[in-house]
PDB file of C-alpha atoms in Angstrom:
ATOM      1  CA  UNK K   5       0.000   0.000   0.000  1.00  0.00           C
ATOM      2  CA  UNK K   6       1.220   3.626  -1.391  1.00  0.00           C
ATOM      3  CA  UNK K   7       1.211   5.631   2.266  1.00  0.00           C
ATOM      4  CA  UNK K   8       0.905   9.533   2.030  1.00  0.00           C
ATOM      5  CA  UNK K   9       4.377  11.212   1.412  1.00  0.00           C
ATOM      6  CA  UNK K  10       5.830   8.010   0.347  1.00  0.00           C
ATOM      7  CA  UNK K  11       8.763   7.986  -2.172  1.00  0.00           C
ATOM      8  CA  UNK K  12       7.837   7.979  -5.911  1.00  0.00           C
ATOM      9  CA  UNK K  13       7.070   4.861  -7.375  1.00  0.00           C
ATOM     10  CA  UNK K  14       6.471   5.724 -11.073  1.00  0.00           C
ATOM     11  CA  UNK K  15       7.252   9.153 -12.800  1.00  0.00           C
ATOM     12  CA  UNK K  16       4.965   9.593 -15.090  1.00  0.00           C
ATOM     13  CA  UNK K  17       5.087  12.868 -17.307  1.00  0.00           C
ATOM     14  CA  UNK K  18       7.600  12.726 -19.944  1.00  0.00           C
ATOM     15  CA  UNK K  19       7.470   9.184 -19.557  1.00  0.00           C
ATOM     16  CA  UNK K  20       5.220   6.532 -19.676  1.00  0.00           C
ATOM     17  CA  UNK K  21       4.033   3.574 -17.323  1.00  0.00           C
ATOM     18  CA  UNK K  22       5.552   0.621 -19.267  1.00  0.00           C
ATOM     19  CA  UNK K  23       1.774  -0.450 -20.793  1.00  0.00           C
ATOM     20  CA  UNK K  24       0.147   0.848 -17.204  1.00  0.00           C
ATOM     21  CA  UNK K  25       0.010   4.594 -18.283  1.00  0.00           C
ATOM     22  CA  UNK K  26      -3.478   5.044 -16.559  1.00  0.00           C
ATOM     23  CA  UNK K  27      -3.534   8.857 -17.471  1.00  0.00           C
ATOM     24  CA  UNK K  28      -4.621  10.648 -20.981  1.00  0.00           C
ATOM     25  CA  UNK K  29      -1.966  12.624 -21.323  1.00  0.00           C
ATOM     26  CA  UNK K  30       1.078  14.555 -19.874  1.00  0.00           C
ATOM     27  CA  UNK K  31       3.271  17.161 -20.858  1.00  0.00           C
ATOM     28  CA  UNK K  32       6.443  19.160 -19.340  1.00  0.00           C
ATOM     29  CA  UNK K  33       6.234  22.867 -20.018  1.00  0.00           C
ATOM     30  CA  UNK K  34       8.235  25.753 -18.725  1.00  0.00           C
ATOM     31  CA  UNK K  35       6.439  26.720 -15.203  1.00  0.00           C
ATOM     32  CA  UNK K  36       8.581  30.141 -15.448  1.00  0.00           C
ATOM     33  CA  UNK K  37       6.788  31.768 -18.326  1.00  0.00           C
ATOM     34  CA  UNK K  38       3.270  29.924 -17.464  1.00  0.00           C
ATOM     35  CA  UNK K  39       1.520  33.589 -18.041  1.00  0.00           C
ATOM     36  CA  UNK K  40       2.892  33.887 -21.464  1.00  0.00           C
ATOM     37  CA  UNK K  41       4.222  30.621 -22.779  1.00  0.00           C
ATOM     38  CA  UNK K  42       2.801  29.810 -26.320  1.00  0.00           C
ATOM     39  CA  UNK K  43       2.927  25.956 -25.472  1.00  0.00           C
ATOM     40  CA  UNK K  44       0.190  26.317 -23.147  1.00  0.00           C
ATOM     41  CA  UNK K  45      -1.813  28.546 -25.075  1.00  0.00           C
ATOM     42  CA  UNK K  46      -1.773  26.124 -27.407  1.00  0.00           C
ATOM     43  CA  UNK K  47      -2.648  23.210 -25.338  1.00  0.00           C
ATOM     44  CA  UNK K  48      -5.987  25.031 -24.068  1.00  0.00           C
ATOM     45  CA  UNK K  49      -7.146  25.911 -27.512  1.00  0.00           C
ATOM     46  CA  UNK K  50      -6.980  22.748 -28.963  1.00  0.00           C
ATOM     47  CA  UNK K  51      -8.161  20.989 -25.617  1.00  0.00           C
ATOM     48  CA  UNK K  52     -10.933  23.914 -25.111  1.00  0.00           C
ATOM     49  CA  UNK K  53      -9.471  24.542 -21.603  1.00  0.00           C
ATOM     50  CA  UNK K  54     -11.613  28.027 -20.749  1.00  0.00           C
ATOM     51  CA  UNK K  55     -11.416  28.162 -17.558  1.00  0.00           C
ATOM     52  CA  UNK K  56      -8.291  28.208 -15.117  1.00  0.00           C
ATOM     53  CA  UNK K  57      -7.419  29.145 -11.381  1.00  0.00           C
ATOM     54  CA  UNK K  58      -3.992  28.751  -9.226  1.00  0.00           C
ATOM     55  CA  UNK K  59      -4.005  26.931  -5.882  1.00  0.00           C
ATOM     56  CA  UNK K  60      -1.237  26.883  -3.289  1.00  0.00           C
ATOM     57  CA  UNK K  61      -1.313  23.975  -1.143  1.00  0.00           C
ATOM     58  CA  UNK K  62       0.564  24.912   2.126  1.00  0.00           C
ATOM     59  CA  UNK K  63       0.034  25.422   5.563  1.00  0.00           C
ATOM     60  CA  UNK K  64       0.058  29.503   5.391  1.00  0.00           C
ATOM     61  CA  UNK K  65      -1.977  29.689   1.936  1.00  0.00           C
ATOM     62  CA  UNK K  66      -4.537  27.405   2.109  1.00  0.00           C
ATOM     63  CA  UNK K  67      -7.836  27.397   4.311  1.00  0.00           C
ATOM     64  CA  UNK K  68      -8.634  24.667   6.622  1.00  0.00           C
ATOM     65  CA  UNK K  69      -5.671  23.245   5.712  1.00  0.00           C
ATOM     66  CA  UNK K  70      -5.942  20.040   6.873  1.00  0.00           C
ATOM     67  CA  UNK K  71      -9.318  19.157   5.824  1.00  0.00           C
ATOM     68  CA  UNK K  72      -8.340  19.960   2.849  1.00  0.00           C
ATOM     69  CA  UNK K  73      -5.102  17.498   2.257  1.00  0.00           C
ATOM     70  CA  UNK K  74      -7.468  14.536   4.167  1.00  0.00           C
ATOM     71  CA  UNK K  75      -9.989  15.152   1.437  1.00  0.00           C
ATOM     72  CA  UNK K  76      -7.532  15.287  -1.440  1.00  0.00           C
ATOM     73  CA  UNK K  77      -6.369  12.222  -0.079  1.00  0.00           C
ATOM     74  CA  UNK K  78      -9.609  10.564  -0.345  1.00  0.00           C
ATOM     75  CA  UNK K  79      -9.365   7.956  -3.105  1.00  0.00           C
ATOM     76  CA  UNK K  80     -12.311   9.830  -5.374  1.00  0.00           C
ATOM     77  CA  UNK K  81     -13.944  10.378  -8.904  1.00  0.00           C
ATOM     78  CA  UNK K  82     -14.839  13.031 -11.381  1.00  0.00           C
ATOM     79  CA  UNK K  83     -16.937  13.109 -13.558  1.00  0.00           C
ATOM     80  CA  UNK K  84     -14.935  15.488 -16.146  1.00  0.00           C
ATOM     81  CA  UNK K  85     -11.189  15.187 -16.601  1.00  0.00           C
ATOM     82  CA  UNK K  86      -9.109  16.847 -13.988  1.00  0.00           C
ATOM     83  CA  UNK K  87      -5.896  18.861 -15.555  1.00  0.00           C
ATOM     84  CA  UNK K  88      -3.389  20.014 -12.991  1.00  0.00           C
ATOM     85  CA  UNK K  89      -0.237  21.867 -14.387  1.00  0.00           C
ATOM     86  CA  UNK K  90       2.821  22.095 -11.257  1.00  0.00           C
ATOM     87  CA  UNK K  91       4.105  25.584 -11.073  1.00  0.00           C
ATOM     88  CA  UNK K  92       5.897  25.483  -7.900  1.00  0.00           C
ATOM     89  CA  UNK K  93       6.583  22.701  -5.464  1.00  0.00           C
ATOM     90  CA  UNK K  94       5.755  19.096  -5.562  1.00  0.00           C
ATOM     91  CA  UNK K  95       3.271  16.119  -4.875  1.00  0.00           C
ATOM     92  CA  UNK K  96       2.012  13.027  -6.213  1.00  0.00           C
ATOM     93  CA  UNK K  97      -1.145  11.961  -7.929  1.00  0.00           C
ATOM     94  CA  UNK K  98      -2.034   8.072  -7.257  1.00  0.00           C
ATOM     95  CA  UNK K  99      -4.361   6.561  -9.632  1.00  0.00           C
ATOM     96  CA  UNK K 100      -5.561   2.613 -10.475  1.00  0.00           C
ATOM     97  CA  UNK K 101      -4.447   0.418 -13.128  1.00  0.00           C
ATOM     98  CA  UNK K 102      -6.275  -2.308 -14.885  1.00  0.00           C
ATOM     99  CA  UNK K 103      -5.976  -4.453 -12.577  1.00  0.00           C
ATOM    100  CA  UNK K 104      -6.905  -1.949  -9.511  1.00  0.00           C
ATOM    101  CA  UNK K 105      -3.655  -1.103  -8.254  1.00  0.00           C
ATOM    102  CA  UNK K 106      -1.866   2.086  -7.027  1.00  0.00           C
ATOM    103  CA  UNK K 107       0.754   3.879  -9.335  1.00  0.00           C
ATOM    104  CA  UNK K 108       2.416   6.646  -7.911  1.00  0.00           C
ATOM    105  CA  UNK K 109       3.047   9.900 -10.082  1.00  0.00           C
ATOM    106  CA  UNK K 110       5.140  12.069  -9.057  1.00  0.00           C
ATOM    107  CA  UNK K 111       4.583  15.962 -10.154  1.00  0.00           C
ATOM    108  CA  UNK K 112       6.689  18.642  -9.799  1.00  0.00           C
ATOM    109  CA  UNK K 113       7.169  21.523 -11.559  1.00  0.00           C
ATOM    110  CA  UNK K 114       6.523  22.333 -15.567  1.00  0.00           C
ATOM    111  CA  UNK K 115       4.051  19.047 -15.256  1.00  0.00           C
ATOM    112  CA  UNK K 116       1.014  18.881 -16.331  1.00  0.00           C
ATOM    113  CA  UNK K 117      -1.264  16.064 -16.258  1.00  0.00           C
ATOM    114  CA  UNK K 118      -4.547  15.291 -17.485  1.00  0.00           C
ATOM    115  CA  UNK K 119      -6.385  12.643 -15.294  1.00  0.00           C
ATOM    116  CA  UNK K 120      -9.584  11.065 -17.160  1.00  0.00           C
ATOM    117  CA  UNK K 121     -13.105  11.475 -16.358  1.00  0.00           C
ATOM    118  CA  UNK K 122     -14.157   8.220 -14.347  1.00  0.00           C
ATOM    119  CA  UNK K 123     -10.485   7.019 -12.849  1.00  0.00           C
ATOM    120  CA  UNK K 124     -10.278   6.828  -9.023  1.00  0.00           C
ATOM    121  CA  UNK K 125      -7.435   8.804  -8.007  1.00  0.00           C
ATOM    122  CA  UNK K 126      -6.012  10.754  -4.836  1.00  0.00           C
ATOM    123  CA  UNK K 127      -3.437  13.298  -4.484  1.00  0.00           C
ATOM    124  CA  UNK K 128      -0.755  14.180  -1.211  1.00  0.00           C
ATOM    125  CA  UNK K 129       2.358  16.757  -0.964  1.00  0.00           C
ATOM    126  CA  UNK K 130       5.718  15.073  -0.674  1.00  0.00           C
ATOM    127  CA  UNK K 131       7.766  16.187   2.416  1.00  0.00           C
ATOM    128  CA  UNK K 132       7.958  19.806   1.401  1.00  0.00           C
ATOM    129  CA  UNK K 133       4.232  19.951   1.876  1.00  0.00           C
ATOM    130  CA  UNK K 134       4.422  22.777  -0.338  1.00  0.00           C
ATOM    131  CA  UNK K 135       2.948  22.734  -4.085  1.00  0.00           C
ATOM    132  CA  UNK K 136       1.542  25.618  -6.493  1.00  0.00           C
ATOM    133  CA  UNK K 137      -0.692  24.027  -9.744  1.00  0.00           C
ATOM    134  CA  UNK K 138      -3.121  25.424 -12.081  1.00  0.00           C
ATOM    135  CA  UNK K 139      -6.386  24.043 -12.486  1.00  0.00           C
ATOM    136  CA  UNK K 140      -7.697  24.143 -16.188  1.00  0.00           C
ATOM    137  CA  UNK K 141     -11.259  22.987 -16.821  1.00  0.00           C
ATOM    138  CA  UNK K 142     -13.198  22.843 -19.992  1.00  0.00           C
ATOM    139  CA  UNK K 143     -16.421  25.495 -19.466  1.00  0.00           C
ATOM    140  CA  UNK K 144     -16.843  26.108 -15.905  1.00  0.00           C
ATOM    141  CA  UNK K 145     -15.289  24.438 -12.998  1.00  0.00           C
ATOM    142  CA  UNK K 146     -16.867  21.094 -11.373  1.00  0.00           C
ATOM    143  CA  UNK K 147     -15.490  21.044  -7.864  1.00  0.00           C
ATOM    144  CA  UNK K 148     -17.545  17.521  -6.771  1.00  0.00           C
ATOM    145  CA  UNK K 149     -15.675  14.559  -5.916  1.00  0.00           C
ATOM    146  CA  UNK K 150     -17.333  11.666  -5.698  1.00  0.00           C
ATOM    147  CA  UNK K 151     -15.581   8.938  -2.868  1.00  0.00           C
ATOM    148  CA  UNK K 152     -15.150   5.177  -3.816  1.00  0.00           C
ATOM    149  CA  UNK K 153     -17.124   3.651  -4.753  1.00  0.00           C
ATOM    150  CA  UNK K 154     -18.756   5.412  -7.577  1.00  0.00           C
ATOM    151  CA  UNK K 155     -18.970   2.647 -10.189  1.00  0.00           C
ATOM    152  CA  UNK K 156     -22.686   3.396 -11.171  1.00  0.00           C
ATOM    153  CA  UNK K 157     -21.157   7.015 -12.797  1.00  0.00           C
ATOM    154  CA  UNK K 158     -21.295   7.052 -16.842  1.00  0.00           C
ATOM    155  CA  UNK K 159     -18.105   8.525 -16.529  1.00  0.00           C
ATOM    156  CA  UNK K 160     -16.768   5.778 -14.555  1.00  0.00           C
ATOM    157  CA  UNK K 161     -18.079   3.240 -17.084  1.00  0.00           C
ATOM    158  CA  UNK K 162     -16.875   5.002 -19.756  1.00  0.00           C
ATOM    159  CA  UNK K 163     -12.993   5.118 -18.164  1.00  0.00           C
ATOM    160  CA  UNK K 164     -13.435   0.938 -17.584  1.00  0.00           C
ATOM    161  CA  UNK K 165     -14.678   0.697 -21.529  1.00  0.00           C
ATOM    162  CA  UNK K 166     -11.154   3.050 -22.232  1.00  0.00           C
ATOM    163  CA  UNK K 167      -9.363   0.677 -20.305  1.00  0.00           C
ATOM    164  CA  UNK K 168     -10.371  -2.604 -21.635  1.00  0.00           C
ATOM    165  CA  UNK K 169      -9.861  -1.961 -25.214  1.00  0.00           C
ATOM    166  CA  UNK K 170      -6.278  -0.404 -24.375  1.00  0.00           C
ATOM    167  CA  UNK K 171      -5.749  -4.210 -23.195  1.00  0.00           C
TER     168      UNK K 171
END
């Protein structure tokens, strides 16, 4: 079992999962000209990301603090993709495989990942408990999490269908 704050088992953007990549996509951009950088433009026209915020994740920055990590740590579901691009700091995402096991991304920063609609996943700081990420959505945001289990989603049945024909 993947603790919180445990060492990286997989790293993931920029690299693959040897036939377990669980995610859609990932990409390593430059976090120091996020405001500007033509890379990311482009990604959020052709991906029709509208909408974006920043969140800090630290003690001093973040209300109700620790409520918040326990909840992010909560192994949950969306129903629309979630992108997070790193700009400062570093965590990990943990997501399921085929076969319903942890893999361990780590993120830090110029990452950006795109988590699919439907996949059970949970994210933690590493020891710097410290991380800065953008969240892009497509049209407005969709905050809900939905806790395991959540099988009876569409979403979720649509990530299993994904899944089984990548076999």
């Amino acid at each position: 079992m993947i603790g919180p704050r445990s060492p990286c088992a997989l790293r993931m953007p920029g690299g693959g999962a040897g036939g377990r990549r669980p995610g859609r996509d990932a990409h390593c951009l430059d976090a120091d000209k996020y405001e500007n950088d033509p890379e990311l433009e482009k990604i959020r026209k052709e991906r029709n990301y509208s909408w974006m915020d920043i969140i800090t994740i630290c003690k001093d920055k973040l209300p109700n603090y620790e409520e918040k990590i326990k909840t992010f740590y909560e192994e949950h579901l969306h129903l629309d993709d979630e992108i997070r691009y790193i700009l400062d700091g570093s965590g990990y995402f943990d997501v399921r495989d085929k076969e319903d096991r942890w893999i361990r991304i780590f993120m830090e920063k110029g990452d950006m990942i795109t988590l699919p609609a439907g996949i059970y996943h949970r994210f933690t700081l590493d020891e710097k408990n410290y991380v800065k990420a953008m969240r892009l959505f497509v049209g407005d945001p969709v905050w809900t999490a939905y806790n395991r289990p959540a099988d009876h989603f569409e979403a979720r049945g649509q990530y299993l269908e994904f899944l089984a024909q990548t076999a």
